[in-house]
Amino acid sequence: MHVNKVSRVRTIDRVAKDLGEDVDFLFDVAIEMEPEDGLIWVLSLGDERVMAFTDVGVDSLVELIKIHRETKPREEC
């Protein structure tokens, strides 16, 4: 798949729902991603920005989640 041929993106809210993850957790993991990794910022009215992902971006995010969980164990309540 060519990265420059994107036909759709999914917002971080949608990806969180699809993956069964918390939006804030995904944001913290994805903040280190670049456009080359499939991260896109969608601009709305009032300069609101929404994080979104290409299909490649979702795959990259899933890999980052695995790495994040392996290197940073969750805090126990």
Coordinates of C-alpha atoms in Angstrom, one line a residue:
M1 CA 0.0 0.0 0.0
H2 CA 1.3 3.5 -0.8
V3 CA 1.2 5.7 2.2
N4 CA 0.4 8.7 0.0
K5 CA -2.8 7.2 -1.3
V6 CA -5.1 7.6 1.7
S7 CA -8.8 7.2 1.1
R8 CA -10.0 7.4 4.7
V9 CA -8.9 8.1 8.2
R10 CA -10.3 7.2 11.6
T11 CA -10.4 9.6 14.5
I12 CA -8.8 8.7 17.8
D13 CA -12.2 8.2 19.4
R14 CA -13.1 5.6 16.7
V15 CA -9.8 3.8 17.0
A16 CA -10.1 3.7 20.8
K17 CA -13.6 2.2 20.5
D18 CA -12.4 -0.3 17.9
L19 CA -9.4 -1.4 20.0
G20 CA -11.2 -1.3 23.3
E21 CA -8.7 1.3 24.6
D22 CA -8.9 4.5 26.5
V23 CA -8.7 7.7 24.4
D24 CA -6.2 9.4 26.8
F25 CA -4.0 6.3 26.8
L26 CA -4.0 6.2 23.0
F27 CA -3.2 9.9 22.8
D28 CA -0.2 9.4 25.1
V29 CA 1.1 6.6 23.0
A30 CA 0.4 8.2 19.6
I31 CA 1.9 11.6 20.4
E32 CA 5.3 10.3 19.3
M33 CA 4.0 9.3 15.9
E34 CA 4.7 11.3 12.7
P35 CA 2.7 11.7 9.5
E36 CA 5.0 9.0 8.0
D37 CA 3.6 6.6 10.6
G38 CA 0.0 7.3 9.5
L39 CA -0.9 10.0 12.0
I40 CA -2.9 12.9 10.7
W41 CA -4.2 16.0 12.4
V42 CA -7.7 17.0 11.2
L43 CA -8.5 20.7 11.6
S44 CA -12.1 21.8 12.4
L45 CA -13.8 25.1 13.0
G46 CA -12.3 27.3 15.6
D47 CA -8.9 25.7 15.1
E48 CA -9.9 22.5 16.9
R49 CA -7.6 19.7 16.0
V50 CA -8.5 16.0 16.1
M51 CA -6.0 13.2 15.9
A52 CA -6.7 10.7 13.2
F53 CA -5.1 7.6 11.7
T54 CA -4.8 6.0 8.3
D55 CA -5.0 2.2 8.1
V56 CA -1.2 2.1 8.3
G57 CA -1.4 4.5 11.3
V58 CA -3.7 2.1 13.2
D59 CA -1.3 -0.7 12.5
S60 CA 1.6 1.5 13.7
L61 CA -0.4 2.5 16.8
V62 CA -1.1 -1.2 17.7
E63 CA 2.6 -1.9 17.6
L64 CA 3.4 1.1 19.7
I65 CA 0.8 0.0 22.3
K66 CA 2.6 -3.4 22.5
I67 CA 6.0 -1.7 23.0
H68 CA 4.5 0.8 25.5
R69 CA 3.0 -2.0 27.6
E70 CA 6.2 -4.0 27.5
T71 CA 8.4 -1.2 28.6
K72 CA 6.0 0.7 30.9
P73 CA 3.9 -1.6 33.2
R74 CA 0.6 -0.2 34.2
E75 CA 0.3 1.2 37.7
E76 CA -1.8 -0.8 40.1
C77 CA -4.7 0.9 41.8

